[in-house]
Amino acid sequence: MAKEGAQRAEETEQMIDKEGGREAAEGGAGGSLRAGDAKEMRAVVLSSFGGLNKLRVSKKAMPEPQEGELKIRVKACGLNFIDLMVRQGNIDNPPKTPLVPGFECSGIVEALGDSVKEFEIGDRVMAFVNYNAWAEVVCTPVEFVYKIPDDMSFSEAAAFPMNFVTAYMMLFEIANLREGMSVLVHSAGGGVGQAVAQLCSTIPNVTVFGTASSFKHEAIKNSVTHLFDRNADYVQEVKRISVDGVDIVLDCLCGENTGKGLSLLKPLGIYILYGEWEKAGTYFKTKWWQVEKVNPIKLYEENKVIAGFSLLNLLFKQNRGGLIKDVMDKLLNLYKSKKIKPVVDSLWALEEVKEAMQRIHDRGNIGKLILDVEKAPTPLVSADQSTLLQCANINVLSDSHTKVRVHFW
């Protein structure tokens, strides 16, 4: 067991906090503030870029809305793969630390800034936030806020904006998905992958090819037409089913499969890179010379298109909030007509953000991970409680005093 502990990945080691009680004393469950406290709030703070040990729940001054902003009492926050990259500093022009991570949340409108007319105090809303989402209270411009349907839970609402807007923009605004087309989506079990599969099902006769880790296949097999192991030779499998290839490829795999994806495109097909792709190779230890090059002349000769999509850049750098609002209106209509529904993998307390990040880093999630602001942390247990730990199917370090949180899926 000691040998296994020594070989454990750095992030997993950091996930197991031998001083778990200290977290509570410094702003965790034991230091939780009452909702009526007007001055301070709990928030997940990233002290500096690096490993999971750089994250901690702390008390921060509560923000107040400026002109054109809403103040939201947060109920749930979305956790996305880009949040891992932010933590590592593997994004273009990273902000200064310390900072509060997170880009989407849901909650209740608590106050209105000047000139805000579309919302009222007490409205249930979901929102995009340019950082600062992982907190009990956030303020964000009204153009990034959307009302939640009556039958949508706060956890579903926190799982909705990033995943479904990204999927919709790629499929319909960029690739012009139509009846009878075919789509290959990588990471089909993730939040965006599941959103892509659901949106494709709203168009007749669309064939969806998906890649995912084999342990996810049973859970997602009904959401795609053809499902392949992410480590298998999916190119030959796709061509065996569709000799001409596919019309659309959606790639979040950091360039490691660019050549394969382009080889599968039909003439006039489109290949879309999405997410914070440009520095993802740094996160996965991929070197620039290992990323396959794209030959523009070959694209011309083969009548193929390659594109990129970054929702956060579109929102916060390129000022396309109006376009995104139109897309959200369409998506909410699809939700109300029961054609789409966000897939929530699991709920985590703010104090469990390290474990949640480890789960998404290990690609263990099916759908979206949610930070539930009102959820109490799972109690810590001793590593010598072997029966419980074996039921949870996890490994721990050999130190008998180690404390871990045990989650059942």
mmCIF file of C-alpha atoms in Angstrom:
data_model
loop_
_atom_site.group_PDB
_atom_site.id
_atom_site.type_symbol
_atom_site.label_atom_id
_atom_site.label_comp_id
_atom_site.label_asym_id
_atom_site.label_seq_id
_atom_site.Cartn_x
_atom_site.Cartn_y
_atom_site.Cartn_z
ATOM 1 C CA MET A 1 0.000 0.000 0.000
ATOM 2 C CA ALA A 2 2.861 2.386 0.782
ATOM 3 C CA LYS A 3 4.273 1.794 -2.682
ATOM 4 C CA GLU A 4 0.929 2.587 -4.273
ATOM 5 C CA GLY A 5 0.739 5.792 -2.275
ATOM 6 C CA ALA A 6 4.213 6.862 -3.424
ATOM 7 C CA GLN A 7 3.253 6.334 -7.034
ATOM 8 C CA ARG A 8 -0.025 8.197 -6.789
ATOM 9 C CA ALA A 9 -0.343 11.169 -9.166
ATOM 10 C CA GLU A 10 0.469 14.512 -7.606
ATOM 11 C CA GLU A 11 -3.065 15.812 -7.907
ATOM 12 C CA THR A 12 -4.524 12.755 -6.241
ATOM 13 C CA GLU A 13 -2.093 13.128 -3.343
ATOM 14 C CA GLN A 14 -3.179 16.736 -2.951
ATOM 15 C CA MET A 15 -6.813 15.702 -2.990
ATOM 16 C CA ILE A 16 -6.391 13.786 0.271
ATOM 17 C CA ASP A 17 -6.079 16.453 2.925
ATOM 18 C CA LYS A 18 -4.595 15.179 6.178
ATOM 19 C CA GLU A 19 -5.765 18.332 7.890
ATOM 20 C CA GLY A 20 -9.343 18.295 6.672
ATOM 21 C CA GLY A 21 -10.573 19.813 9.907
ATOM 22 C CA ARG A 22 -8.429 22.861 9.275
ATOM 23 C CA GLU A 23 -10.403 23.620 6.105
ATOM 24 C CA ALA A 24 -13.610 23.907 8.058
ATOM 25 C CA ALA A 25 -12.004 26.216 10.591
ATOM 26 C CA GLU A 26 -10.741 28.506 7.844
ATOM 27 C CA GLY A 27 -13.992 28.900 6.008
ATOM 28 C CA GLY A 28 -15.272 25.383 5.395
ATOM 29 C CA ALA A 29 -18.411 23.843 6.802
ATOM 30 C CA GLY A 30 -17.563 24.926 10.337
ATOM 31 C CA GLY A 31 -16.924 28.493 9.242
ATOM 32 C CA SER A 32 -20.055 28.829 7.139
ATOM 33 C CA LEU A 33 -21.752 32.196 7.286
ATOM 34 C CA ARG A 34 -25.478 32.776 7.629
ATOM 35 C CA ALA A 35 -27.251 33.824 4.436
ATOM 36 C CA GLY A 36 -28.315 37.047 6.120
ATOM 37 C CA ASP A 37 -24.739 38.233 6.703
ATOM 38 C CA ALA A 38 -24.556 41.405 4.616
ATOM 39 C CA LYS A 39 -20.775 41.851 4.587
ATOM 40 C CA GLU A 40 -19.051 38.532 3.978
ATOM 41 C CA MET A 41 -19.615 35.306 2.051
ATOM 42 C CA ARG A 42 -17.975 31.951 1.429
ATOM 43 C CA ALA A 43 -16.092 31.508 -1.834
ATOM 44 C CA VAL A 44 -13.617 29.095 -3.397
ATOM 45 C CA VAL A 45 -10.344 30.992 -3.689
ATOM 46 C CA LEU A 46 -7.409 30.021 -5.937
ATOM 47 C CA SER A 47 -4.384 31.430 -4.108
ATOM 48 C CA SER A 48 -1.941 30.850 -6.996
ATOM 49 C CA PHE A 49 -1.722 28.694 -10.109
ATOM 50 C CA GLY A 50 -0.836 25.054 -9.561
ATOM 51 C CA GLY A 51 -2.205 21.936 -7.901
ATOM 52 C CA LEU A 52 -5.345 21.229 -5.940
ATOM 53 C CA ASN A 53 -3.721 22.517 -2.756
ATOM 54 C CA LYS A 54 -4.025 26.042 -4.176
ATOM 55 C CA LEU A 55 -7.809 25.921 -3.659
ATOM 56 C CA ARG A 56 -9.534 26.713 -0.372
ATOM 57 C CA VAL A 57 -12.918 27.939 0.798
ATOM 58 C CA SER A 58 -12.458 31.338 2.428
ATOM 59 C CA LYS A 59 -14.471 34.337 3.538
ATOM 60 C CA LYS A 60 -14.572 37.269 1.135
ATOM 61 C CA ALA A 61 -16.280 40.622 0.989
ATOM 62 C CA MET A 62 -19.713 40.316 -0.562
ATOM 63 C CA PRO A 63 -20.033 42.168 -3.911
ATOM 64 C CA GLU A 64 -22.749 44.689 -4.663
ATOM 65 C CA PRO A 65 -24.239 45.235 -8.136
ATOM 66 C CA GLN A 66 -22.992 48.081 -10.298
ATOM 67 C CA GLU A 67 -25.088 49.757 -12.971
ATOM 68 C CA GLY A 68 -26.552 47.192 -15.339
ATOM 69 C CA GLU A 69 -25.716 44.246 -13.036
ATOM 70 C CA LEU A 70 -27.683 41.737 -10.990
ATOM 71 C CA LYS A 71 -26.727 40.429 -7.563
ATOM 72 C CA ILE A 72 -27.442 36.691 -7.369
ATOM 73 C CA ARG A 73 -27.642 34.525 -4.262
ATOM 74 C CA VAL A 74 -25.977 31.428 -5.712
ATOM 75 C CA LYS A 75 -27.494 27.973 -5.293
ATOM 76 C CA ALA A 76 -25.315 25.929 -7.678
ATOM 77 C CA CYS A 77 -22.222 26.384 -9.854
ATOM 78 C CA GLY A 78 -21.032 24.516 -12.937
ATOM 79 C CA LEU A 79 -17.595 22.897 -13.002
ATOM 80 C CA ASN A 80 -16.023 22.690 -16.470
ATOM 81 C CA PHE A 81 -12.791 21.346 -17.861
ATOM 82 C CA ILE A 82 -11.582 24.883 -18.496
ATOM 83 C CA ASP A 83 -11.684 25.443 -14.721
ATOM 84 C CA LEU A 84 -8.899 22.882 -14.367
ATOM 85 C CA MET A 85 -6.851 24.761 -16.951
ATOM 86 C CA VAL A 86 -7.471 28.058 -15.185
ATOM 87 C CA ARG A 87 -6.248 26.503 -11.948
ATOM 88 C CA GLN A 88 -3.018 25.484 -13.672
ATOM 89 C CA GLY A 89 -2.648 28.866 -15.407
ATOM 90 C CA ASN A 90 -2.745 27.107 -18.797
ATOM 91 C CA ILE A 91 -4.853 29.728 -20.568
ATOM 92 C CA ASP A 92 -3.995 32.800 -22.593
ATOM 93 C CA ASN A 93 -3.498 35.916 -20.446
ATOM 94 C CA PRO A 94 -4.489 34.339 -17.131
ATOM 95 C CA PRO A 95 -5.823 36.788 -14.524
ATOM 96 C CA LYS A 96 -3.877 37.637 -11.407
ATOM 97 C CA THR A 97 -4.287 35.475 -8.341
ATOM 98 C CA PRO A 98 -5.807 35.202 -5.817
ATOM 99 C CA LEU A 99 -9.083 34.794 -7.682
ATOM 100 C CA VAL A 100 -12.449 33.061 -7.407
ATOM 101 C CA PRO A 101 -12.859 30.579 -10.300
ATOM 102 C CA GLY A 102 -16.033 29.621 -12.142
ATOM 103 C CA PHE A 103 -17.959 30.854 -15.172
ATOM 104 C CA GLU A 104 -21.588 29.774 -14.672
ATOM 105 C CA CYS A 105 -24.068 29.536 -11.831
ATOM 106 C CA SER A 106 -27.728 29.525 -10.877
ATOM 107 C CA GLY A 107 -29.561 31.168 -8.012
ATOM 108 C CA ILE A 108 -32.021 33.846 -6.937
ATOM 109 C CA VAL A 109 -31.876 37.567 -7.768
ATOM 110 C CA GLU A 110 -31.149 39.419 -4.533
ATOM 111 C CA ALA A 111 -30.563 42.992 -5.721
ATOM 112 C CA LEU A 112 -30.715 45.055 -8.923
ATOM 113 C CA GLY A 113 -28.181 47.569 -10.167
ATOM 114 C CA ASP A 114 -29.289 50.864 -11.681
ATOM 115 C CA SER A 115 -31.086 50.652 -15.061
ATOM 116 C CA VAL A 116 -31.944 46.935 -14.703
ATOM 117 C CA LYS A 117 -35.576 46.424 -15.751
ATOM 118 C CA GLU A 118 -35.863 42.890 -17.150
ATOM 119 C CA PHE A 119 -35.633 41.142 -13.766
ATOM 120 C CA GLU A 120 -37.139 41.391 -10.297
ATOM 121 C CA ILE A 121 -35.831 40.484 -6.864
ATOM 122 C CA GLY A 122 -36.710 36.839 -6.239
ATOM 123 C CA ASP A 123 -36.393 35.697 -9.861
ATOM 124 C CA ARG A 124 -34.801 32.266 -10.350
ATOM 125 C CA VAL A 125 -31.940 32.698 -12.814
ATOM 126 C CA MET A 126 -28.851 31.149 -14.379
ATOM 127 C CA ALA A 127 -25.923 33.228 -15.522
ATOM 128 C CA PHE A 128 -22.525 33.426 -17.132
ATOM 129 C CA VAL A 129 -19.910 35.091 -14.931
ATOM 130 C CA ASN A 130 -16.459 36.268 -15.988
ATOM 131 C CA TYR A 131 -14.813 34.417 -13.063
ATOM 132 C CA ASN A 132 -16.131 34.634 -9.455
ATOM 133 C CA ALA A 133 -18.970 32.108 -9.940
ATOM 134 C CA TRP A 134 -17.875 29.717 -7.147
ATOM 135 C CA ALA A 135 -19.218 31.812 -4.312
ATOM 136 C CA GLU A 136 -22.362 32.353 -2.252
ATOM 137 C CA VAL A 137 -23.054 35.634 -4.057
ATOM 138 C CA VAL A 138 -22.091 36.919 -7.516
ATOM 139 C CA CYS A 139 -22.735 40.058 -9.532
ATOM 140 C CA THR A 140 -22.841 39.930 -13.335
ATOM 141 C CA PRO A 141 -24.148 42.131 -16.192
ATOM 142 C CA VAL A 142 -27.818 41.618 -17.004
ATOM 143 C CA GLU A 143 -27.002 40.550 -20.582
ATOM 144 C CA PHE A 144 -25.457 37.328 -19.212
ATOM 145 C CA VAL A 145 -28.468 36.359 -17.061
ATOM 146 C CA TYR A 146 -31.458 34.181 -18.065
ATOM 147 C CA LYS A 147 -34.630 33.171 -16.217
ATOM 148 C CA ILE A 148 -34.949 29.522 -15.215
ATOM 149 C CA PRO A 149 -38.052 27.563 -16.318
ATOM 150 C CA ASP A 150 -40.334 26.648 -13.423
ATOM 151 C CA ASP A 151 -39.616 22.919 -13.660
ATOM 152 C CA MET A 152 -35.807 23.260 -13.933
ATOM 153 C CA SER A 153 -33.820 22.672 -10.748
ATOM 154 C CA PHE A 154 -30.932 24.892 -9.707
ATOM 155 C CA SER A 155 -28.452 22.068 -10.335
ATOM 156 C CA GLU A 156 -29.827 21.541 -13.850
ATOM 157 C CA ALA A 157 -29.684 25.284 -14.458
ATOM 158 C CA ALA A 158 -26.025 25.413 -13.437
ATOM 159 C CA ALA A 159 -25.345 22.555 -15.869
ATOM 160 C CA PHE A 160 -27.146 24.220 -18.762
ATOM 161 C CA PRO A 161 -25.468 27.390 -20.156
ATOM 162 C CA MET A 162 -21.886 26.393 -20.984
ATOM 163 C CA ASN A 163 -22.633 22.927 -22.306
ATOM 164 C CA PHE A 164 -25.734 23.577 -24.369
ATOM 165 C CA VAL A 165 -24.705 26.948 -25.788
ATOM 166 C CA THR A 166 -21.343 25.501 -26.849
ATOM 167 C CA ALA A 167 -23.021 22.487 -28.460
ATOM 168 C CA TYR A 168 -25.694 24.593 -30.197
ATOM 169 C CA MET A 169 -23.257 27.165 -31.549
ATOM 170 C CA MET A 170 -21.012 24.500 -33.049
ATOM 171 C CA LEU A 171 -23.789 22.395 -34.552
ATOM 172 C CA PHE A 172 -26.120 25.072 -35.870
ATOM 173 C CA GLU A 173 -24.295 28.409 -36.095
ATOM 174 C CA ILE A 174 -20.983 27.066 -37.428
ATOM 175 C CA ALA A 175 -21.649 23.641 -38.981
ATOM 176 C CA ASN A 176 -25.260 24.241 -40.114
ATOM 177 C CA LEU A 177 -26.463 20.799 -39.011
ATOM 178 C CA ARG A 178 -29.274 19.515 -41.240
ATOM 179 C CA GLU A 179 -31.361 16.398 -41.750
ATOM 180 C CA GLY A 180 -29.404 13.323 -42.766
ATOM 181 C CA MET A 181 -25.960 14.580 -41.707
ATOM 182 C CA SER A 182 -23.438 12.750 -39.516
ATOM 183 C CA VAL A 183 -21.426 13.970 -36.522
ATOM 184 C CA LEU A 184 -18.373 12.597 -34.690
ATOM 185 C CA VAL A 185 -18.047 13.929 -31.147
ATOM 186 C CA HIS A 186 -15.152 13.119 -28.825
ATOM 187 C CA SER A 187 -15.704 12.817 -25.059
ATOM 188 C CA ALA A 188 -19.315 11.839 -25.722
ATOM 189 C CA GLY A 189 -19.892 11.139 -22.022
ATOM 190 C CA GLY A 190 -18.980 14.652 -20.875
ATOM 191 C CA GLY A 191 -21.307 17.610 -20.456
ATOM 192 C CA VAL A 192 -20.805 19.032 -23.953
ATOM 193 C CA GLY A 193 -20.824 15.566 -25.524
ATOM 194 C CA GLN A 194 -24.192 14.753 -23.993
ATOM 195 C CA ALA A 195 -25.569 18.145 -25.039
ATOM 196 C CA VAL A 196 -24.383 17.508 -28.619
ATOM 197 C CA ALA A 197 -26.095 14.103 -28.653
ATOM 198 C CA GLN A 198 -29.381 15.562 -27.404
ATOM 199 C CA LEU A 199 -29.374 18.451 -29.886
ATOM 200 C CA CYS A 200 -28.604 16.096 -32.768
ATOM 201 C CA SER A 201 -31.677 14.089 -31.796
ATOM 202 C CA THR A 202 -33.856 17.145 -32.516
ATOM 203 C CA ILE A 203 -32.991 16.888 -36.241
ATOM 204 C CA PRO A 204 -34.298 13.908 -38.275
ATOM 205 C CA ASN A 205 -31.915 11.161 -39.367
ATOM 206 C CA VAL A 206 -28.715 12.561 -37.872
ATOM 207 C CA THR A 207 -26.096 9.866 -37.191
ATOM 208 C CA VAL A 208 -23.923 10.479 -34.126
ATOM 209 C CA PHE A 209 -20.578 8.719 -33.718
ATOM 210 C CA GLY A 210 -19.099 9.116 -30.238
ATOM 211 C CA THR A 211 -15.853 8.224 -28.471
ATOM 212 C CA ALA A 212 -15.690 7.735 -24.712
ATOM 213 C CA SER A 213 -13.876 5.719 -22.066
ATOM 214 C CA SER A 214 -15.172 2.153 -22.058
ATOM 215 C CA PHE A 215 -16.548 2.309 -18.502
ATOM 216 C CA LYS A 216 -19.004 5.015 -19.636
ATOM 217 C CA HIS A 217 -20.448 3.040 -22.536
ATOM 218 C CA GLU A 218 -23.282 1.346 -20.675
ATOM 219 C CA ALA A 219 -24.543 4.667 -19.296
ATOM 220 C CA ILE A 220 -24.470 6.608 -22.588
ATOM 221 C CA LYS A 221 -24.999 3.906 -25.213
ATOM 222 C CA ASN A 222 -28.542 5.076 -25.965
ATOM 223 C CA SER A 223 -27.563 8.714 -26.502
ATOM 224 C CA VAL A 224 -25.455 8.141 -29.639
ATOM 225 C CA THR A 225 -25.873 6.005 -32.753
ATOM 226 C CA HIS A 226 -22.412 4.383 -32.675
ATOM 227 C CA LEU A 227 -20.085 4.405 -29.666
ATOM 228 C CA PHE A 228 -16.358 3.593 -29.656
ATOM 229 C CA ASP A 229 -13.658 3.279 -27.017
ATOM 230 C CA ARG A 230 -11.606 6.483 -27.002
ATOM 231 C CA ASN A 231 -8.401 4.411 -27.161
ATOM 232 C CA ALA A 232 -9.518 2.195 -30.047
ATOM 233 C CA ASP A 233 -8.964 2.719 -33.789
ATOM 234 C CA TYR A 234 -12.213 4.614 -34.220
ATOM 235 C CA VAL A 235 -11.238 5.851 -37.710
ATOM 236 C CA GLN A 236 -11.504 2.373 -39.202
ATOM 237 C CA GLU A 237 -14.695 1.684 -37.276
ATOM 238 C CA VAL A 238 -16.344 4.863 -38.569
ATOM 239 C CA LYS A 239 -15.264 4.150 -42.151
ATOM 240 C CA ARG A 240 -16.577 0.602 -41.874
ATOM 241 C CA ILE A 241 -20.016 2.039 -41.062
ATOM 242 C CA SER A 242 -19.833 5.149 -43.266
ATOM 243 C CA VAL A 243 -17.376 4.697 -46.142
ATOM 244 C CA ASP A 244 -17.420 8.401 -47.034
ATOM 245 C CA GLY A 245 -16.802 9.528 -43.460
ATOM 246 C CA VAL A 246 -18.750 12.187 -41.537
ATOM 247 C CA ASP A 247 -19.987 15.732 -42.112
ATOM 248 C CA ILE A 248 -18.945 17.235 -38.769
ATOM 249 C CA VAL A 249 -16.138 16.475 -36.288
ATOM 250 C CA LEU A 250 -16.188 18.116 -32.834
ATOM 251 C CA ASP A 251 -12.767 17.936 -31.166
ATOM 252 C CA CYS A 252 -11.813 18.875 -27.598
ATOM 253 C CA LEU A 253 -8.757 16.574 -27.492
ATOM 254 C CA CYS A 254 -6.023 19.185 -27.772
ATOM 255 C CA GLY A 255 -4.901 18.429 -31.319
ATOM 256 C CA GLU A 256 -3.804 14.863 -30.657
ATOM 257 C CA ASN A 257 -6.355 13.558 -33.179
ATOM 258 C CA THR A 258 -6.493 16.389 -35.716
ATOM 259 C CA GLY A 259 -5.137 14.337 -38.612
ATOM 260 C CA LYS A 260 -7.512 11.467 -37.898
ATOM 261 C CA GLY A 261 -10.486 13.786 -37.692
ATOM 262 C CA LEU A 262 -9.682 15.571 -40.927
ATOM 263 C CA SER A 263 -9.230 12.234 -42.679
ATOM 264 C CA LEU A 264 -12.799 11.321 -41.717
ATOM 265 C CA LEU A 265 -14.393 14.461 -43.136
ATOM 266 C CA LYS A 266 -16.501 14.230 -46.247
ATOM 267 C CA PRO A 267 -16.021 16.918 -48.934
ATOM 268 C CA LEU A 268 -17.531 20.177 -47.564
ATOM 269 C CA GLY A 269 -17.260 18.696 -44.078
ATOM 270 C CA ILE A 270 -16.294 20.886 -41.111
ATOM 271 C CA TYR A 271 -13.876 20.139 -38.270
ATOM 272 C CA ILE A 272 -14.365 22.249 -35.126
ATOM 273 C CA LEU A 273 -11.862 22.663 -32.300
ATOM 274 C CA TYR A 274 -13.501 23.920 -29.109
ATOM 275 C CA GLY A 275 -12.743 24.768 -25.537
ATOM 276 C CA GLU A 276 -9.495 26.419 -24.424
ATOM 277 C CA TRP A 277 -7.680 24.356 -27.011
ATOM 278 C CA GLU A 278 -4.649 26.532 -27.647
ATOM 279 C CA LYS A 279 -2.897 25.701 -24.378
ATOM 280 C CA ALA A 280 -4.526 22.399 -23.558
ATOM 281 C CA GLY A 281 -1.454 20.604 -24.821
ATOM 282 C CA THR A 282 0.487 22.144 -21.960
ATOM 283 C CA TYR A 283 -1.995 20.653 -19.508
ATOM 284 C CA PHE A 284 -1.596 17.177 -20.964
ATOM 285 C CA LYS A 285 2.180 17.451 -21.396
ATOM 286 C CA THR A 286 1.773 17.584 -25.194
ATOM 287 C CA LYS A 287 4.598 19.424 -26.972
ATOM 288 C CA TRP A 288 3.966 21.786 -29.871
ATOM 289 C CA TRP A 289 5.850 19.494 -32.259
ATOM 290 C CA GLN A 290 3.525 16.593 -31.346
ATOM 291 C CA VAL A 291 0.414 18.430 -32.545
ATOM 292 C CA GLU A 292 -0.371 17.561 -36.144
ATOM 293 C CA LYS A 293 0.002 20.376 -38.643
ATOM 294 C CA VAL A 294 -2.810 21.422 -40.979
ATOM 295 C CA ASN A 295 -1.910 22.026 -44.630
ATOM 296 C CA PRO A 296 -4.069 24.868 -46.053
ATOM 297 C CA ILE A 297 -3.493 23.675 -49.633
ATOM 298 C CA LYS A 298 -4.774 20.221 -48.709
ATOM 299 C CA LEU A 299 -7.889 21.776 -47.173
ATOM 300 C CA TYR A 300 -8.464 23.603 -50.461
ATOM 301 C CA GLU A 301 -7.922 20.505 -52.585
ATOM 302 C CA GLU A 302 -10.184 18.310 -50.445
ATOM 303 C CA ASN A 303 -12.927 20.925 -49.892
ATOM 304 C CA LYS A 304 -12.720 20.671 -46.111
ATOM 305 C CA VAL A 305 -13.210 23.318 -43.439
ATOM 306 C CA ILE A 306 -11.480 23.691 -40.074
ATOM 307 C CA ALA A 307 -12.859 26.093 -37.446
ATOM 308 C CA GLY A 308 -12.499 26.980 -33.781
ATOM 309 C CA PHE A 309 -14.981 27.948 -31.084
ATOM 310 C CA SER A 310 -14.504 29.510 -27.642
ATOM 311 C CA LEU A 311 -17.715 30.506 -25.869
ATOM 312 C CA LEU A 312 -15.966 32.523 -23.161
ATOM 313 C CA ASN A 313 -14.062 34.578 -25.739
ATOM 314 C CA LEU A 314 -17.282 35.159 -27.676
ATOM 315 C CA LEU A 315 -19.030 36.389 -24.524
ATOM 316 C CA PHE A 316 -16.404 38.333 -22.647
ATOM 317 C CA LYS A 317 -13.868 39.437 -25.271
ATOM 318 C CA GLN A 318 -15.896 39.735 -28.461
ATOM 319 C CA ASN A 319 -19.093 41.151 -26.912
ATOM 320 C CA ARG A 320 -21.593 38.783 -28.516
ATOM 321 C CA GLY A 321 -23.939 38.606 -25.536
ATOM 322 C CA GLY A 322 -26.924 39.422 -27.753
ATOM 323 C CA LEU A 323 -26.205 36.465 -30.024
ATOM 324 C CA ILE A 324 -25.883 34.148 -27.031
ATOM 325 C CA LYS A 325 -29.184 35.425 -25.608
ATOM 326 C CA ASP A 326 -30.948 34.461 -28.850
ATOM 327 C CA VAL A 327 -29.377 30.995 -28.634
ATOM 328 C CA MET A 328 -30.421 30.635 -24.985
ATOM 329 C CA ASP A 329 -34.019 31.516 -25.931
ATOM 330 C CA LYS A 330 -34.014 28.699 -28.514
ATOM 331 C CA LEU A 331 -32.456 26.248 -26.074
ATOM 332 C CA LEU A 332 -34.936 27.061 -23.317
ATOM 333 C CA ASN A 333 -37.788 26.473 -25.737
ATOM 334 C CA LEU A 334 -36.298 23.055 -26.505
ATOM 335 C CA TYR A 335 -36.063 22.357 -22.774
ATOM 336 C CA LYS A 336 -39.671 23.418 -22.178
ATOM 337 C CA SER A 337 -40.792 21.104 -24.975
ATOM 338 C CA LYS A 338 -38.850 18.278 -23.262
ATOM 339 C CA LYS A 339 -36.490 17.740 -26.198
ATOM 340 C CA ILE A 340 -33.321 18.418 -24.193
ATOM 341 C CA LYS A 341 -32.365 18.080 -20.529
ATOM 342 C CA PRO A 342 -28.990 18.699 -18.843
ATOM 343 C CA VAL A 343 -27.238 15.618 -17.488
ATOM 344 C CA VAL A 344 -25.925 16.145 -13.943
ATOM 345 C CA ASP A 345 -23.166 13.739 -12.915
ATOM 346 C CA SER A 346 -22.919 14.587 -9.214
ATOM 347 C CA LEU A 347 -23.280 17.322 -6.589
ATOM 348 C CA TRP A 348 -20.397 18.557 -4.416
ATOM 349 C CA ALA A 349 -20.116 20.996 -1.540
ATOM 350 C CA LEU A 350 -17.852 24.013 -2.020
ATOM 351 C CA GLU A 351 -15.463 22.397 0.456
ATOM 352 C CA GLU A 352 -15.253 19.355 -1.841
ATOM 353 C CA VAL A 353 -14.044 21.296 -4.876
ATOM 354 C CA LYS A 354 -10.696 19.477 -4.861
ATOM 355 C CA GLU A 355 -12.332 16.068 -5.096
ATOM 356 C CA ALA A 356 -14.717 17.312 -7.784
ATOM 357 C CA MET A 357 -11.815 18.647 -9.832
ATOM 358 C CA GLN A 358 -9.999 15.345 -9.473
ATOM 359 C CA ARG A 359 -13.051 13.507 -10.813
ATOM 360 C CA ILE A 360 -13.261 15.650 -13.933
ATOM 361 C CA HIS A 361 -9.460 15.481 -14.377
ATOM 362 C CA ASP A 362 -9.709 11.677 -14.334
ATOM 363 C CA ARG A 363 -12.556 11.871 -16.899
ATOM 364 C CA GLY A 364 -14.764 10.030 -14.434
ATOM 365 C CA ASN A 365 -17.874 12.122 -14.996
ATOM 366 C CA ILE A 366 -20.898 11.407 -17.148
ATOM 367 C CA GLY A 367 -22.474 14.797 -17.699
ATOM 368 C CA LYS A 368 -21.842 17.849 -15.531
ATOM 369 C CA LEU A 369 -20.286 18.172 -12.085
ATOM 370 C CA ILE A 370 -22.062 20.720 -9.892
ATOM 371 C CA LEU A 371 -20.909 22.636 -6.824
ATOM 372 C CA ASP A 372 -23.979 22.854 -4.574
ATOM 373 C CA VAL A 373 -23.487 25.923 -2.390
ATOM 374 C CA GLU A 374 -25.934 24.725 0.268
ATOM 375 C CA LYS A 375 -24.684 21.125 0.417
ATOM 376 C CA ALA A 376 -22.825 20.004 3.528
ATOM 377 C CA PRO A 377 -19.505 18.245 2.876
ATOM 378 C CA THR A 378 -19.446 14.460 3.041
ATOM 379 C CA PRO A 379 -18.039 13.561 6.501
ATOM 380 C CA LEU A 380 -14.378 12.618 6.673
ATOM 381 C CA VAL A 381 -13.587 9.001 7.583
ATOM 382 C CA SER A 382 -10.386 7.322 8.707
ATOM 383 C CA ALA A 383 -8.404 5.256 6.239
ATOM 384 C CA ASP A 384 -8.482 2.269 8.585
ATOM 385 C CA GLN A 385 -12.232 1.918 8.076
ATOM 386 C CA SER A 386 -11.390 -0.585 5.392
ATOM 387 C CA THR A 387 -14.856 -2.027 4.808
ATOM 388 C CA LEU A 388 -16.329 1.348 3.931
ATOM 389 C CA LEU A 389 -13.430 2.270 1.704
ATOM 390 C CA GLN A 390 -13.549 -1.045 -0.140
ATOM 391 C CA CYS A 391 -17.245 -0.492 -0.822
ATOM 392 C CA ALA A 392 -16.355 2.905 -2.267
ATOM 393 C CA ASN A 393 -13.668 1.216 -4.432
ATOM 394 C CA ILE A 394 -10.947 3.783 -3.728
ATOM 395 C CA ASN A 395 -7.298 3.640 -2.687
ATOM 396 C CA VAL A 396 -5.751 5.666 0.151
ATOM 397 C CA LEU A 397 -2.250 6.399 1.328
ATOM 398 C CA SER A 398 -0.759 4.044 3.912
ATOM 399 C CA ASP A 399 -0.797 6.541 6.786
ATOM 400 C CA SER A 400 -3.521 5.274 9.137
ATOM 401 C CA HIS A 401 -4.254 8.834 10.268
ATOM 402 C CA THR A 402 -5.115 9.999 6.760
ATOM 403 C CA LYS A 403 -8.630 11.392 6.372
ATOM 404 C CA VAL A 404 -10.565 11.091 3.123
ATOM 405 C CA ARG A 405 -14.054 11.879 1.885
ATOM 406 C CA VAL A 406 -15.859 8.871 0.457
ATOM 407 C CA HIS A 407 -18.418 9.398 -2.307
ATOM 408 C CA PHE A 408 -20.674 6.726 -3.773
ATOM 409 C CA TRP A 409 -21.740 6.947 -7.421
#
